[in-house]
């Protein structure tokens, strides 16, 4: 009983934060649906059975790869070189945490939904899962974010997710 009160209060707090924020209405709706996947116990159990730990690792790794690619892109198109000023280090950490937050909030539920939808598809599973991942990244572009970064982050998340999935399955064979 205590556990459900805790889940309910955390969900109510997050839901309130989303709806009083200054984000556009489509983004608020998308984040609300993502919160619902965590709030309703039957959906949470079905979508996040045992893959939540793996998906958190995937979110961490894909955020790091996206951050490094953005840094390399910045290095190529500026004349500053690879030198990192220590005054800039807190802003680099902040940028990484923003990327990690975005990848975690959008990537993990989309990946869980993709796993749920494609679990019965044999040979087309990888292609269908890729379309779902990249499609949501493309959707973020059209909703109003206007940047291509979510598309690249979703593609990187998909690639790392598939690598960890097949690595796990290969080690499970006896």
XYZ file of N, CA, C and O in Angstrom, residues 13-115:
412
model
N 3.694 14.559 -8.926
C 4.677 15.633 -8.945
C 5.259 15.825 -10.345
O 5.331 16.949 -10.854
N 5.676 14.737 -10.981
C 6.243 14.839 -12.326
C 5.209 15.324 -13.338
O 5.521 16.137 -14.219
N 3.982 14.847 -13.214
C 2.919 15.265 -14.111
C 2.655 16.766 -13.964
O 2.475 17.472 -14.954
N 2.670 17.262 -12.735
C 2.467 18.692 -12.488
C 3.609 19.515 -13.065
O 3.382 20.561 -13.678
N 4.838 19.037 -12.891
C 5.990 19.742 -13.443
C 5.878 19.841 -14.955
O 6.162 20.883 -15.549
N 5.443 18.771 -15.611
C 5.310 18.783 -17.066
C 4.256 19.793 -17.505
O 4.465 20.574 -18.422
N 3.117 19.809 -16.838
C 2.012 20.637 -17.309
C 2.117 22.098 -16.907
O 1.437 22.939 -17.488
N 2.933 22.451 -15.929
C 3.135 23.867 -15.622
C 4.385 24.413 -16.299
O 4.688 25.589 -16.168
N 5.087 23.570 -17.036
C 6.291 24.023 -17.730
C 5.912 24.885 -18.926
O 4.748 24.960 -19.332
N 6.893 25.505 -19.501
C 6.673 26.413 -20.629
C 6.842 25.707 -21.981
O 6.961 26.367 -22.997
N 6.853 24.393 -21.977
C 6.998 23.648 -23.225
C 5.725 23.749 -24.051
O 4.657 24.070 -23.554
N 5.858 23.426 -25.314
C 4.692 23.457 -26.189
C 3.757 22.287 -25.857
O 4.165 21.297 -25.244
N 2.533 22.404 -26.269
C 1.522 21.396 -25.952
C 1.878 20.005 -26.489
O 1.735 19.023 -25.757
N 2.358 19.854 -27.732
C 2.713 18.494 -28.187
C 3.796 17.831 -27.346
O 3.729 16.638 -27.070
N 4.779 18.610 -26.896
C 5.842 18.040 -26.074
C 5.295 17.648 -24.714
O 5.647 16.594 -24.171
N 4.397 18.438 -24.147
C 3.784 18.094 -22.865
C 2.969 16.812 -22.977
O 2.987 15.978 -22.076
N 2.263 16.642 -24.081
C 1.462 15.431 -24.283
C 2.363 14.204 -24.402
O 2.098 13.163 -23.786
N 3.446 14.314 -25.175
C 4.362 13.183 -25.349
C 4.990 12.791 -24.017
O 5.039 11.606 -23.659
N 5.464 13.760 -23.254
C 6.081 13.455 -21.961
C 5.054 12.862 -20.998
O 5.360 11.970 -20.215
N 3.803 13.314 -21.069
C 2.755 12.757 -20.207
C 2.497 11.292 -20.524
O 2.317 10.481 -19.618
N 2.472 10.937 -21.810
C 2.286 9.534 -22.175
C 3.469 8.686 -21.720
O 3.298 7.546 -21.287
N 4.669 9.240 -21.799
C 5.842 8.513 -21.320
C 5.748 8.292 -19.814
O 6.042 7.203 -19.308
N 5.303 9.315 -19.082
C 5.123 9.164 -17.635
C 4.075 8.105 -17.308
O 4.199 7.384 -16.327
N 3.041 8.020 -18.132
C 2.003 7.016 -17.896
C 2.546 5.595 -18.006
O 2.079 4.701 -17.310
N 3.544 5.383 -18.861
C 4.113 4.033 -18.973
C 4.803 3.620 -17.683
O 4.873 2.443 -17.384
N 5.328 4.577 -16.931
C 5.955 4.263 -15.656
C 4.937 4.204 -14.524
O 5.149 3.526 -13.533
N 3.823 4.928 -14.647
C 2.885 5.079 -13.533
C 1.912 3.912 -13.395
O 1.541 3.557 -12.284
N 1.490 3.334 -14.491
C 0.507 2.253 -14.434
C 1.251 0.929 -14.271
O 2.034 0.543 -15.136
N 1.021 0.217 -13.160
C 1.829 -0.977 -12.855
C 1.796 -2.060 -13.932
O 2.831 -2.644 -14.242
N 0.636 -2.348 -14.508
C 0.571 -3.422 -15.508
C 1.373 -3.068 -16.752
O 2.033 -3.925 -17.340
N 1.323 -1.807 -17.167
C 2.099 -1.374 -18.328
C 3.585 -1.375 -17.994
O 4.413 -1.806 -18.794
N 3.934 -0.901 -16.799
C 5.341 -0.858 -16.385
C 5.937 -2.260 -16.354
O 7.055 -2.480 -16.820
N 5.211 -3.226 -15.825
C 5.713 -4.597 -15.753
C 5.874 -5.186 -17.150
O 6.857 -5.853 -17.447
N 4.917 -4.923 -18.030
C 4.967 -5.483 -19.382
C 6.099 -4.860 -20.209
O 6.813 -5.562 -20.915
N 6.271 -3.536 -20.111
C 7.261 -2.862 -20.949
C 8.680 -2.963 -20.397
O 9.635 -3.065 -21.147
N 8.821 -2.891 -19.084
C 10.151 -2.794 -18.490
C 10.484 -4.016 -17.648
O 11.064 -3.895 -16.569
N 10.171 -5.205 -18.125
C 10.339 -6.423 -17.327
C 11.732 -6.539 -16.746
O 11.955 -6.346 -15.568
N 12.680 -6.905 -17.542
C 14.042 -7.055 -17.033
C 15.031 -6.243 -17.843
O 16.228 -6.338 -17.629
N 14.541 -5.462 -18.752
C 15.450 -4.754 -19.648
C 15.775 -3.342 -19.189
O 16.521 -2.650 -19.864
N 15.262 -2.904 -18.054
C 15.477 -1.518 -17.629
C 16.947 -1.245 -17.309
O 17.481 -0.202 -17.690
N 17.633 -2.185 -16.657
C 19.059 -1.996 -16.357
C 19.869 -1.881 -17.647
O 20.727 -1.011 -17.773
N 19.591 -2.775 -18.576
C 20.315 -2.753 -19.845
C 20.035 -1.463 -20.598
O 20.930 -0.845 -21.159
N 18.798 -1.024 -20.580
C 18.442 0.190 -21.312
C 19.035 1.442 -20.658
O 19.361 2.400 -21.349
N 19.193 1.437 -19.332
C 19.879 2.554 -18.677
C 21.350 2.604 -19.085
O 21.906 3.681 -19.294
N 21.969 1.423 -19.196
C 23.353 1.389 -19.677
C 23.435 1.880 -21.114
O 24.341 2.632 -21.473
N 22.475 1.472 -21.932
C 22.439 1.917 -23.326
C 22.259 3.434 -23.384
O 22.902 4.107 -24.189
N 21.406 3.977 -22.526
C 21.208 5.429 -22.493
C 22.498 6.138 -22.098
O 22.848 7.172 -22.675
N 23.213 5.579 -21.134
C 24.487 6.173 -20.718
C 25.497 6.153 -21.861
O 26.128 7.161 -22.166
N 25.648 4.998 -22.496
C 26.624 4.872 -23.584
C 26.238 5.715 -24.797
O 27.089 6.371 -25.400
N 24.982 5.700 -25.162
C 24.582 6.472 -26.340
C 24.675 7.968 -26.064
O 25.007 8.737 -26.976
N 24.435 8.399 -24.829
C 24.624 9.812 -24.490
C 26.097 10.199 -24.612
O 26.422 11.278 -25.108
N 26.968 9.317 -24.148
C 28.400 9.590 -24.255
C 28.838 9.670 -25.716
O 29.596 10.574 -26.097
N 28.343 8.763 -26.546
C 28.703 8.781 -27.965
C 28.156 10.035 -28.637
O 28.865 10.695 -29.412
N 26.909 10.398 -28.347
C 26.324 11.619 -28.930
C 27.108 12.851 -28.487
O 27.381 13.740 -29.295
N 27.480 12.897 -27.218
C 28.257 14.027 -26.714
C 29.604 14.109 -27.418
O 30.034 15.193 -27.830
N 30.290 12.970 -27.558
C 31.589 12.971 -28.236
C 31.462 13.382 -29.695
O 32.295 14.128 -30.216
N 30.413 12.922 -30.365
C 30.209 13.319 -31.762
C 29.914 14.812 -31.885
O 30.404 15.468 -32.814
N 29.142 15.357 -30.955
C 28.894 16.805 -30.966
C 30.178 17.580 -30.702
O 30.431 18.620 -31.328
N 30.998 17.076 -29.794
C 32.265 17.733 -29.500
C 33.205 17.680 -30.705
O 33.857 18.667 -31.033
N 33.256 16.544 -31.361
C 34.103 16.422 -32.562
C 33.583 17.339 -33.668
O 34.367 17.999 -34.363
N 32.271 17.405 -33.832
C 31.675 18.307 -34.821
C 32.054 19.756 -34.513
O 32.426 20.512 -35.409
N 31.966 20.137 -33.263
C 32.335 21.495 -32.854
C 33.813 21.752 -33.103
O 34.206 22.825 -33.544
N 34.646 20.752 -32.841
C 36.082 20.896 -33.035
C 36.424 21.058 -34.511
O 37.292 21.838 -34.873
N 35.733 20.323 -35.374
C 36.020 20.397 -36.808
C 35.654 21.770 -37.375
O 36.371 22.327 -38.192
N 34.541 22.335 -36.930
C 34.051 23.575 -37.526
C 34.420 24.838 -36.754
O 33.911 25.906 -37.045
N 35.286 24.719 -35.763
C 35.814 25.907 -35.088
C 37.324 25.888 -35.177
O 37.941 24.873 -35.492
N 37.931 27.007 -34.870
C 39.379 27.098 -34.958
C 40.049 26.980 -33.590
O 41.232 27.199 -33.454
N 39.293 26.634 -32.550
C 39.854 26.557 -31.208
C 40.663 25.290 -30.969
O 41.476 25.241 -30.066
N 40.406 24.265 -31.718
C 41.107 23.013 -31.506
C 40.496 22.215 -30.374
O 39.404 22.500 -29.901
N 41.212 21.198 -29.928
C 40.707 20.310 -28.891
C 40.987 20.798 -27.473
O 40.667 20.124 -26.520
N 41.581 21.955 -27.327
C 41.913 22.447 -25.999
C 40.635 22.709 -25.196
O 39.704 23.331 -25.683
N 40.621 22.194 -23.986
C 39.477 22.390 -23.094
C 39.906 23.337 -21.985
O 40.836 23.047 -21.233
N 39.245 24.462 -21.902
C 39.487 25.386 -20.816
C 38.747 24.870 -19.590
O 37.612 24.409 -19.695
N 39.359 24.935 -18.433
C 38.717 24.422 -17.226
C 37.466 25.207 -16.863
O 36.583 24.691 -16.188
N 37.352 26.429 -17.329
C 36.148 27.218 -17.073
C 34.965 26.686 -17.875
O 33.811 26.889 -17.501
N 35.241 26.015 -18.977
C 34.184 25.477 -19.834
C 33.735 24.099 -19.359
O 32.659 23.632 -19.730
N 34.501 23.444 -18.517
C 34.197 22.086 -18.076
C 32.813 21.938 -17.433
O 32.101 20.989 -17.770
N 32.367 22.841 -16.554
C 31.002 22.686 -16.020
C 29.918 22.753 -17.097
O 28.932 22.028 -17.026
N 30.123 23.585 -18.100
C 29.113 23.634 -19.169
C 29.146 22.368 -20.014
O 28.106 21.920 -20.506
N 30.307 21.747 -20.179
C 30.362 20.473 -20.898
C 29.638 19.379 -20.118
O 28.925 18.565 -20.698
N 29.817 19.371 -18.799
C 29.107 18.402 -17.959
C 27.602 18.641 -18.044
O 26.810 17.707 -18.142
N 27.199 19.900 -18.049
C 25.777 20.234 -18.158
C 25.209 19.772 -19.505
O 24.108 19.229 -19.559
N 25.955 19.958 -20.568
C 25.493 19.517 -21.896
C 25.344 17.999 -21.919
O 24.358 17.472 -22.438
N 26.324 17.274 -21.339
C 26.212 15.815 -21.289
C 24.985 15.389 -20.490
O 24.255 14.486 -20.903
N 24.739 16.027 -19.341
C 23.583 15.659 -18.520
C 22.272 15.956 -19.241
O 21.308 15.193 -19.113
N 22.228 17.028 -20.018
C 21.021 17.320 -20.808
C 20.797 16.256 -21.868
O 19.666 15.808 -22.085
N 21.869 15.843 -22.528
C 21.746 14.784 -23.531
C 21.305 13.485 -22.862
O 20.414 12.788 -23.361
N 21.900 13.150 -21.712
C 21.528 11.930 -21.001
C 20.069 11.966 -20.560
O 19.360 10.971 -20.668
N 19.615 13.110 -20.073
C 18.219 13.245 -19.660
C 17.275 13.050 -20.847
O 16.291 12.315 -20.756
N 17.586 13.676 -21.969
C 16.743 13.524 -23.155
C 16.731 12.102 -23.675
O 15.670 11.556 -24.008
N 17.906 11.484 -23.720
C 17.987 10.106 -24.196
C 17.261 9.165 -23.246
O 16.573 8.230 -23.672
N 17.372 9.403 -21.945
C 16.706 8.530 -20.973
C 15.190 8.703 -21.007
O 14.451 7.723 -21.005
N 14.730 9.948 -21.025
C 13.288 10.204 -20.962
C 12.584 9.735 -22.225
O 11.489 9.182 -22.158
N 13.200 9.925 -23.378
C 12.548 9.526 -24.623
C 13.020 8.166 -25.114
O 12.234 7.386 -25.635
N 14.307 7.869 -24.964
C 14.856 6.647 -25.541
C 14.418 5.369 -24.863
O 14.079 4.382 -25.533
N 14.394 5.353 -23.533
C 14.051 4.126 -22.819
C 12.596 3.718 -23.059
O 12.334 2.565 -23.404
N 11.612 4.618 -22.911
C 10.230 4.197 -23.204
C 10.008 3.820 -24.666
O 9.282 2.870 -24.958
N 10.636 4.541 -25.586
C 10.477 4.197 -27.007
C 11.091 2.840 -27.292
O 10.519 2.025 -28.018
N 12.242 2.564 -26.703
C 12.876 1.266 -26.894
C 12.044 0.145 -26.277
O 11.925 -0.941 -26.861
N 11.465 0.394 -25.103
C 10.595 -0.615 -24.486
C 9.356 -0.847 -25.333
O 8.922 -1.990 -25.522
N 8.784 0.226 -25.870
C 7.631 0.087 -26.763
C 8.017 -0.673 -28.026
O 7.278 -1.545 -28.496
N 9.182 -0.376 -28.552
C 9.669 -1.072 -29.740
C 9.859 -2.562 -29.457
O 9.505 -3.404 -30.284
N 10.417 -2.900 -28.294
C 10.581 -4.308 -27.925
C 9.232 -5.004 -27.813
O 9.075 -6.152 -28.231
